[in-house]
PDB file of C-alpha atoms in Angstrom:
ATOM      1  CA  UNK A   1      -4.867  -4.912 -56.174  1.00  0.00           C
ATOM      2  CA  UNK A   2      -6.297  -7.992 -58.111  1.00  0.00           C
ATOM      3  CA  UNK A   3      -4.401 -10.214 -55.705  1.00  0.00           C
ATOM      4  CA  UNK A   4      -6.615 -11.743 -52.806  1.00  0.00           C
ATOM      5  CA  UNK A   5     -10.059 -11.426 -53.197  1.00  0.00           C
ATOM      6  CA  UNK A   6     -11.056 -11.377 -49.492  1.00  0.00           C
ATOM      7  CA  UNK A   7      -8.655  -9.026 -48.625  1.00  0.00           C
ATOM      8  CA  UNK A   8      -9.803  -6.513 -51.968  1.00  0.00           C
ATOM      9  CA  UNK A   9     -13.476  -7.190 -51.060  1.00  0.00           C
ATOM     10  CA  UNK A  10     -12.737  -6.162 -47.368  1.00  0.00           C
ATOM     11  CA  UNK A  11     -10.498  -2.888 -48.654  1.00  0.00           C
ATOM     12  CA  UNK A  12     -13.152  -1.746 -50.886  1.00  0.00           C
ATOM     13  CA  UNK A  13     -16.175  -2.056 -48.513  1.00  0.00           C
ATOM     14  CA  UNK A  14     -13.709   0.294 -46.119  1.00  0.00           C
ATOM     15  CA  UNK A  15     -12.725   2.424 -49.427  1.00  0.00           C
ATOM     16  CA  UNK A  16     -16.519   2.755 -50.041  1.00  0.00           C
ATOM     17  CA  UNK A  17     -17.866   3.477 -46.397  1.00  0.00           C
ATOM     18  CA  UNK A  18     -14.591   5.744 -45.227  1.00  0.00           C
ATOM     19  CA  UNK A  19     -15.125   8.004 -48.841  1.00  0.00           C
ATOM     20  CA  UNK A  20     -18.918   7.500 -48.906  1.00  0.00           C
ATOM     21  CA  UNK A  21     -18.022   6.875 -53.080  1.00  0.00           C
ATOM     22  CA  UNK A  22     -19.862   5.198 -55.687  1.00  0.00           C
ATOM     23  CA  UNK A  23     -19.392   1.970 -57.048  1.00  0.00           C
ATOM     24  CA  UNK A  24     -17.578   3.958 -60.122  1.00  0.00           C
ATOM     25  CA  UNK A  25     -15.506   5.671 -58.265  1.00  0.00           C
ATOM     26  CA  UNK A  26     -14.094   2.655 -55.948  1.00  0.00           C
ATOM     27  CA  UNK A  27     -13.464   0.643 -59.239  1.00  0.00           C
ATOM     28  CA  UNK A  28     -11.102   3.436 -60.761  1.00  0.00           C
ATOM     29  CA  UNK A  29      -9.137   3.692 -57.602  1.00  0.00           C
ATOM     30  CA  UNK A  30      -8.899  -0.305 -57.206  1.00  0.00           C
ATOM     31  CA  UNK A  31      -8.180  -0.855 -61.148  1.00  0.00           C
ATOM     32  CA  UNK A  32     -11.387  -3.640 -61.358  1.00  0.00           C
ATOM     33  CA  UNK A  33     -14.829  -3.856 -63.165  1.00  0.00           C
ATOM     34  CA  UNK A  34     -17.836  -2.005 -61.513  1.00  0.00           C
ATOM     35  CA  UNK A  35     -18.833  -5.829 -61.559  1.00  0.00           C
ATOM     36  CA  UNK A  36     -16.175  -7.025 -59.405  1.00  0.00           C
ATOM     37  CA  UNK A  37     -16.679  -4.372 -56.864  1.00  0.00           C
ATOM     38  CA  UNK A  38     -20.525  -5.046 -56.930  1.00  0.00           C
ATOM     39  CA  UNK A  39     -19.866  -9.129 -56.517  1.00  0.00           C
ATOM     40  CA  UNK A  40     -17.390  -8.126 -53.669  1.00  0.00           C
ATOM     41  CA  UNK A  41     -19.099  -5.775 -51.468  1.00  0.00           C
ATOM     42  CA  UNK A  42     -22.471  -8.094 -52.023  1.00  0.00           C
ATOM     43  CA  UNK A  43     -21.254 -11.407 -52.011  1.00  0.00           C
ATOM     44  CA  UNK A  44     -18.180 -11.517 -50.629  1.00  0.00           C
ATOM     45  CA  UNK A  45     -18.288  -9.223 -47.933  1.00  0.00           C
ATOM     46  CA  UNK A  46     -21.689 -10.421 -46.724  1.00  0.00           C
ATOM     47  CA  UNK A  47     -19.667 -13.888 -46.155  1.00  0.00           C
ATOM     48  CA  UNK A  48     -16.413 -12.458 -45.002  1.00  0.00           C
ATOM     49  CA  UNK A  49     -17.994  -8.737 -42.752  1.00  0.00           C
ATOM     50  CA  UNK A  50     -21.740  -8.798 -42.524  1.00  0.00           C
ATOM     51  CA  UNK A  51     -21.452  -5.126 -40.682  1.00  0.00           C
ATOM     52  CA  UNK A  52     -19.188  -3.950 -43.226  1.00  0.00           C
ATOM     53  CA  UNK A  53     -21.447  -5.107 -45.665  1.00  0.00           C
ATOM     54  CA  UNK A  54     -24.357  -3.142 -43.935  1.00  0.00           C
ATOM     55  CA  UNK A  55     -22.747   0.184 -43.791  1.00  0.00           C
ATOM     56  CA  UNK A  56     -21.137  -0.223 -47.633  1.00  0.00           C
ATOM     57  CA  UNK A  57     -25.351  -1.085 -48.451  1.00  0.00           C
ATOM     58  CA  UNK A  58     -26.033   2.581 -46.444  1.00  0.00           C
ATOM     59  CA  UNK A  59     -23.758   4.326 -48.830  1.00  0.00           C
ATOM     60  CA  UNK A  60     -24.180   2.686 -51.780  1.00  0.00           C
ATOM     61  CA  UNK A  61     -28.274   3.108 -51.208  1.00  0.00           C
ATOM     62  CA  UNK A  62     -27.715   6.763 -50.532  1.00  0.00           C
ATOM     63  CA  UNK A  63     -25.668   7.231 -53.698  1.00  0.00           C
ATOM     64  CA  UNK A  64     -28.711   5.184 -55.633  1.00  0.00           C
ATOM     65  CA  UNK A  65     -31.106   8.092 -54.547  1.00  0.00           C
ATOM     66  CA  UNK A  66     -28.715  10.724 -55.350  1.00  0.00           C
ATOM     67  CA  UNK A  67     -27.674   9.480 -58.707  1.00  0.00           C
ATOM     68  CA  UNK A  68     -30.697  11.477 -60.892  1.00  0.00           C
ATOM     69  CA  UNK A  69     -29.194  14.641 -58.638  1.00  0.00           C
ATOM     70  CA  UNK A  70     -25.846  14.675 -59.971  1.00  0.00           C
ATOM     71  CA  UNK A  71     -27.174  13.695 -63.762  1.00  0.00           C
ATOM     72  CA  UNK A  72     -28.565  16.552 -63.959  1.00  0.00           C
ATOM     73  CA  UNK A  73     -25.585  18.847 -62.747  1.00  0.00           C
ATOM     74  CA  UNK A  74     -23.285  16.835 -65.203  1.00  0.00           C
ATOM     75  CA  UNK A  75     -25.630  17.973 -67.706  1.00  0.00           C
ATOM     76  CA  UNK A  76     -26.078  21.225 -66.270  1.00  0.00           C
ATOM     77  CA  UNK A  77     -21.764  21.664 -66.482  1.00  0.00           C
ATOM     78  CA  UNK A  78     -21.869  20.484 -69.598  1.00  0.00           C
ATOM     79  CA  UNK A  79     -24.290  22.844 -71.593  1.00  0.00           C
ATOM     80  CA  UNK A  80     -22.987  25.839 -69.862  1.00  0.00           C
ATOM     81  CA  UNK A  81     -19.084  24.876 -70.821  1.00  0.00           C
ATOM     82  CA  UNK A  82     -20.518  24.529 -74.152  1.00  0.00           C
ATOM     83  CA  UNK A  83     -22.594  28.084 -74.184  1.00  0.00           C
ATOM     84  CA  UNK A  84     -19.152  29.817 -73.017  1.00  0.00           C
ATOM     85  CA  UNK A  85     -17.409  28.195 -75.833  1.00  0.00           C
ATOM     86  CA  UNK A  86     -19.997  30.333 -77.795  1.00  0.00           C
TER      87      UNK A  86
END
């Protein structure tokens, strides 16, 4: 979905607010950069949906303060794969 930049800018800020996802996340489904999602749902959208733009700013806040959260349980998953490899 590299075609029309309004149009990907406007289906990502939905992707993002509808799945309450990460920046990651909506970059893998869409097949662009974390940067191109960050330049759409900030610049773009602002532009193009400034209440889209407020609600994907909610979720991607939220995420922002959960981040450390899920870290740590990635870390947590990993070193107790690895002790059961043991």
């Amino acid at each position: 979905m590299k075609g029309n930049v309004e149009e990907r800018a406007i289906s990502l800020g939905n992707f993002i607010v509808e799945n309450k996802t990460t920046v990651r996340h909506a970059a893998k489904a869409f097949g662009v950069s974390k940067s191109t999602v960050h330049k759409d749902v900030s610049d773009r959208l602002k532009k193009l949906n400034p209440a889209l733009c407020r609600e994907v700013k909610k979720v991607l806040e939220k995420n922002k303060q959960e981040r450390h959260i899920r870290g740590g349980l990635a870390t947590r998953h990993k070193y107790q794969a690895l002790k059961e490899e043991e």
